[in-house]
Amino acid sequence: MKKNELYNKVLDEFGLTAQTLMLAEECSELVKACSKMARDKGFWMIKRKAIAEELADVMIMCEQMMQFHSITPEMVKEVKPQKLQRLAERLGVTYETE
């Protein structure tokens, strides 16, 4: 089964509301893993693996949301430079687009 087919099956099985809540849950788990890493600096290698796992979960959920809401990678790519420019402005630096 291909990824887009898997995501469609997930949507059919659990529904959009449940998957939207799952995205929020996965984001909170990523926040928790990052907080633990910041607090417990002595075990950063272990925490780094946990962060990688939570990032993977969040990225999968984001891919699902993109598919469910017909958001293309191009749409995200279009707004991303504006977000990066705003970040650079907050830091008082110049952002060079790639």
N, CA, C and O of each residue as an XYZ file, in Angstrom:
392
protein
N       0.852     -1.167      0.000
C       0.000      0.000      0.000
C       0.905      1.239      0.000
O       1.841      1.332      0.794
N       0.623      2.164     -0.877
C       1.394      3.406     -0.953
C       0.953      4.359      0.144
O      -0.117      4.214      0.734
N       1.820      5.349      0.400
C       1.584      6.273      1.508
C       0.247      7.003      1.363
O      -0.507      7.087      2.332
N      -0.060      7.528      0.184
C      -1.323      8.253      0.040
C      -2.530      7.343      0.236
O      -3.564      7.781      0.742
N      -2.404      6.086     -0.160
C      -3.477      5.123      0.075
C      -3.612      4.826      1.568
O      -4.720      4.703      2.090
N      -2.483      4.714      2.239
C      -2.493      4.486      3.685
C      -3.185      5.648      4.402
O      -4.011      5.437      5.290
N      -2.841      6.872      4.007
C      -3.460      8.047      4.624
C      -4.961      8.088      4.354
O      -5.733      8.474      5.231
N      -5.382      7.698      3.156
C      -6.819      7.639      2.862
C      -7.517      6.604      3.741
O      -8.629      6.833      4.217
N      -6.862      5.471      3.951
C      -7.433      4.439      4.825
C      -7.545      4.952      6.257
O      -8.545      4.707      6.931
N      -6.513      5.668      6.722
C      -6.543      6.271      8.057
C      -7.732      7.217      8.172
O      -8.458      7.189      9.166
N      -7.932      8.053      7.157
C      -9.039      9.004      7.163
C     -10.373      8.276      7.203
O     -11.273      8.666      7.948
N     -10.508      7.224      6.409
C     -11.754      6.439      6.400
C     -11.992      5.752      7.742
O     -13.123      5.677      8.224
N     -10.912      5.256      8.336
C     -11.020      4.492      9.585
C     -11.287      5.377     10.801
O     -12.146      5.063     11.625
N     -10.549      6.486     10.911
C     -10.606      7.288     12.129
C     -11.324      8.625     11.973
O     -11.861      9.157     12.944
N     -11.337      9.169     10.763
C     -12.017     10.427     10.518
C     -11.108     11.629     10.708
O     -10.065     11.548     11.355
N     -11.532     12.748     10.126
C     -10.733     13.963     10.137
C     -10.582     14.550     11.534
O      -9.499     15.005     11.901
N     -11.644     14.543     12.304
C     -11.570     15.116     13.653
C     -10.558     14.371     14.513
O      -9.738     14.990     15.192
N     -10.615     13.051     14.484
C      -9.683     12.248     15.286
C      -8.239     12.485     14.847
O      -7.343     12.576     15.687
N      -8.009     12.585     13.542
C      -6.646     12.780     13.068
C      -6.152     14.197     13.353
O      -4.959     14.406     13.571
N      -7.049     15.155     13.353
C      -6.670     16.515     13.722
C      -6.267     16.564     15.192
O      -5.288     17.219     15.552
N      -7.015     15.875     16.030
C      -6.651     15.795     17.449
C      -5.342     15.030     17.640
O      -4.549     15.349     18.526
N      -5.127     14.021     16.802
C      -3.876     13.260     16.871
C      -2.684     14.146     16.501
O      -1.610     14.016     17.087
N      -2.868     15.033     15.544
C      -1.803     15.979     15.201
C      -1.451     16.830     16.416
O      -0.275     17.019     16.729
N      -2.463     17.339     17.094
C      -2.219     18.149     18.292
C      -1.490     17.331     19.352
O      -0.574     17.836     20.002
N      -1.883     16.088     19.530
C      -1.231     15.220     20.520
C       0.227     14.973     20.164
O       1.104     15.035     21.027
N       0.484     14.693     18.889
C       1.865     14.442     18.470
C       2.721     15.701     18.621
O       3.893     15.616     18.989
N       2.141     16.860     18.338
C       2.874     18.122     18.537
C       3.207     18.315     20.012
O       4.301     18.765     20.351
N       2.273     17.979     20.881
C       2.537     18.139     22.317
C       3.618     17.169     22.784
O       4.403     17.505     23.671
N       3.670     15.985     22.208
C       4.724     15.035     22.563
C       6.091     15.539     22.091
O       7.098     15.318     22.763
N       6.129     16.209     20.950
C       7.375     16.807     20.485
C       7.812     17.922     21.428
O       8.990     18.026     21.769
N       6.876     18.744     21.842
C       7.187     19.811     22.792
C       7.745     19.221     24.084
O       8.725     19.727     24.632
N       7.129     18.168     24.560
C       7.579     17.523     25.797
C       9.000     16.979     25.649
O       9.827     17.144     26.546
N       9.281     16.329     24.514
C      10.627     15.786     24.289
C      11.659     16.908     24.223
O      12.760     16.763     24.753
N      11.323     18.012     23.585
C      12.243     19.154     23.515
C      12.467     19.761     24.893
O      13.586     20.147     25.232
N      11.407     19.844     25.683
C      11.528     20.386     27.034
C      12.430     19.516     27.897
O      13.248     20.024     28.663
N      12.276     18.209     27.767
C      13.123     17.297     28.534
C      14.582     17.443     28.136
O      15.471     17.391     28.986
N      14.827     17.626     26.851
C      16.207     17.777     26.392
C      16.810     19.056     26.963
O      17.965     19.063     27.388
N      16.041     20.125     26.974
C      16.540     21.394     27.503
C      16.807     21.303     29.002
O      17.746     21.913     29.514
N      15.979     20.542     29.693
C      16.096     20.438     31.148
C      17.184     19.458     31.570
O      17.922     19.731     32.516
N      17.296     18.328     30.889
C      18.217     17.255     31.271
C      19.371     17.170     30.282
O      19.460     16.215     29.511
N      20.227     18.135     30.300
C      21.297     18.223     29.306
C      22.261     17.041     29.331
O      22.906     16.768     28.319
N      22.378     16.347     30.426
C      23.328     15.251     30.544
C      23.020     14.053     29.665
O      23.914     13.256     29.382
N      21.785     13.906     29.230
C      21.390     12.742     28.438
C      20.934     13.168     27.046
O      19.960     12.633     26.518
N      21.636     14.127     26.456
C      21.180     14.711     25.200
C      21.122     13.715     24.058
O      20.268     13.851     23.182
N      22.002     12.713     24.030
C      21.964     11.732     22.930
C      20.684     10.908     22.985
O      20.075     10.637     21.950
N      20.277     10.510     24.180
C      19.028      9.752     24.341
C      17.847     10.639     23.976
O      16.936     10.210     23.268
N      17.863     11.865     24.455
C      16.774     12.796     24.188
C      16.695     13.130     22.705
O      15.606     13.315     22.161
N      17.850     13.207     22.053
C      17.878     13.512     20.620
C      17.138     12.445     19.818
O      16.431     12.766     18.864
N      17.295     11.195     20.196
C      16.574     10.106     19.523
C      15.068     10.264     19.748
O      14.274     10.063     18.829
N      14.686     10.622     20.962
C      13.262     10.827     21.262
C      12.699     11.977     20.430
O      11.574     11.898     19.937
N      13.478     13.035     20.278
C      13.030     14.163     19.474
C      12.877     13.738     18.013
O      11.909     14.121     17.356
N      13.822     12.952     17.505
C      13.733     12.464     16.123
C      12.464     11.632     15.920
O      11.793     11.754     14.895
N      12.143     10.795     16.892
C      10.931      9.971     16.799
C       9.679     10.845     16.807
O       8.751     10.610     16.033
N       9.654     11.838     17.667
C       8.483     12.715     17.734
C       8.379     13.592     16.484
O       7.277     13.873     16.013
N       9.525     14.023     15.948
C       9.505     14.774     14.697
C       8.908     13.932     13.571
O       8.120     14.429     12.767
N       9.288     12.652     13.519
C       8.739     11.765     12.498
C       7.223     11.662     12.631
O       6.504     11.720     11.634
N       6.734     11.510     13.872
C       5.285     11.431     14.098
C       4.584     12.702     13.633
O       3.549     12.638     12.970
N       5.149     13.858     13.983
C       4.545     15.140     13.599
C       4.572     15.304     12.083
O       3.598     15.765     11.488
N       5.670     14.933     11.468
C       5.777     15.063     10.017
C       4.760     14.167      9.305
O       4.171     14.576      8.305
N       4.555     12.967      9.808
C       3.549     12.064      9.233
C       2.159     12.671      9.372
O       1.362     12.635      8.435
N       1.876     13.227     10.541
C       0.566     13.850     10.749
C       0.400     15.074      9.853
O      -0.690     15.313      9.334
N       1.457     15.845      9.666
C       1.386     17.003      8.774
C       1.131     16.555      7.331
O       0.347     17.177      6.614
N       1.784     15.493      6.918
C       1.534     14.951      5.577
C       0.079     14.527      5.426
O      -0.538     14.755      4.385
N      -0.465     13.909      6.473
C      -1.878     13.524      6.426
C      -2.761     14.754      6.267
O      -3.674     14.766      5.441
N      -2.487     15.789      7.058
C      -3.301     17.010      6.989
C      -3.201     17.648      5.605
O      -4.193     18.139      5.067
N      -2.003     17.636      5.039
C      -1.844     18.178      3.687
C      -2.701     17.402      2.703
O      -3.381     17.993      1.865
N      -2.670     16.089      2.802
C      -3.465     15.268      1.887
C      -4.958     15.464      2.133
O      -5.718     15.640      1.181
N      -5.387     15.436      3.383
C      -6.802     15.547      3.715
C      -7.390     16.889      3.280
O      -8.563     16.966      2.915
N      -6.567     17.953      3.319
C      -7.048     19.301      2.998
C      -6.587     19.773      1.618
O      -6.708     20.952      1.286
N      -6.057     18.841      0.817
C      -5.597     19.139     -0.547
C      -4.601     20.300     -0.582
O      -4.699     21.199     -1.417
N      -3.657     20.258      0.331
C      -2.585     21.250      0.380
C      -1.357     20.614     -0.264
O      -0.847     19.599      0.211
N      -0.901     21.213     -1.330
C       0.229     20.654     -2.064
C       1.553     21.125     -1.454
O       1.601     22.155     -0.782
N       2.621     20.367     -1.690
C       3.938     20.831     -1.242
C       4.282     22.197     -1.840
O       4.964     23.001     -1.205
N       3.815     22.453     -3.045
C       4.065     23.739     -3.685
C       3.412     24.880     -2.906
O       3.989     25.962     -2.793
N       2.215     24.648     -2.371
C       1.534     25.672     -1.582
C       2.348     26.011     -0.337
O       2.485     27.178      0.028
N       2.883     24.986      0.304
C       3.706     25.202      1.502
C       5.005     25.897      1.103
O       5.450     26.837      1.762
N       5.602     25.418      0.018
C       6.855     26.001     -0.460
C       6.673     27.473     -0.801
O       7.604     28.262     -0.637
N       5.500     27.852     -1.270
C       5.228     29.238     -1.642
C       5.226     30.175     -0.434
O       5.711     31.302     -0.531
N       4.693     29.730      0.689
C       4.603     30.605      1.862
C       5.825     30.508      2.781
O       6.052     31.388      3.611
N       6.595     29.454      2.632
C       7.743     29.245      3.514
C       8.769     30.379      3.461
O       9.256     30.785      4.516
N       9.126     30.917      2.277
C      10.089     32.026      2.266
C       9.599     33.251      3.046
O      10.398     33.940      3.678
N       8.310     33.521      3.005
C       7.760     34.648      3.767
C       7.947     34.401      5.264
O       8.290     35.321      6.007
N       7.729     33.191      5.696
C       7.907     32.842      7.112
C       9.374     32.967      7.509
O       9.683     33.461      8.593
N      10.281     32.522      6.638
C      11.707     32.620      6.918
C      12.162     34.083      6.923
O      12.996     34.478      7.738
N      11.606     34.884      6.004
C      11.943     36.307      5.962
C      11.515     36.993      7.250
O      12.263     37.796      7.807
N      10.315     36.680      7.725
C       9.821     37.269      8.970
C      10.711     36.873     10.147
O      10.993     37.694     11.019
N      11.151     35.616     10.171
C      12.049     35.147     11.225
C      13.365     35.924     11.187
O      13.875     36.349     12.223
N      13.904     36.103      9.989
C      15.156     36.842      9.842
C      14.999     38.287     10.312
O      15.885     38.839     10.964
N      13.867     38.887      9.975
C      13.619     40.266     10.407
C      13.573     40.372     11.928
O      14.085     41.335     12.498
N      12.975     39.406     12.573
C      12.934     39.398     14.034
C      14.332     39.327     14.635
O      14.582     39.858     15.717
N      15.241     38.664     13.919
C      16.622     38.521     14.385
C      17.515     39.662     13.917
O      18.678     39.751     14.311
N      16.971     40.526     13.081
C      17.746     41.646     12.579
C      18.817     41.252     11.570
O      19.862     41.894     11.470
N      18.538     40.176     10.817
C      19.479     39.721      9.806
C      18.786     39.685      8.440
O      17.561     39.771      8.345
N      19.584     39.559      7.407
C      19.048     39.466      6.063
C      18.954     37.997      5.676
O      19.909     37.235      5.831
N      17.794     37.617      5.173
C      17.593     36.233      4.739
C      17.828     36.163      3.244
O      17.255     36.940      2.480
N      18.666     35.238      2.832
C      18.942     35.024      1.413
C      18.192     33.786      0.962
O      18.424     32.690      1.472
N      17.297     33.959      0.012
C      16.537     32.813     -0.491
C      17.484     31.876     -1.239
O      18.485     32.299     -1.817
N      17.142     30.626     -1.209
C      18.007     29.608     -1.826
C      17.731     29.454     -3.293
O      18.371     28.641     -3.960
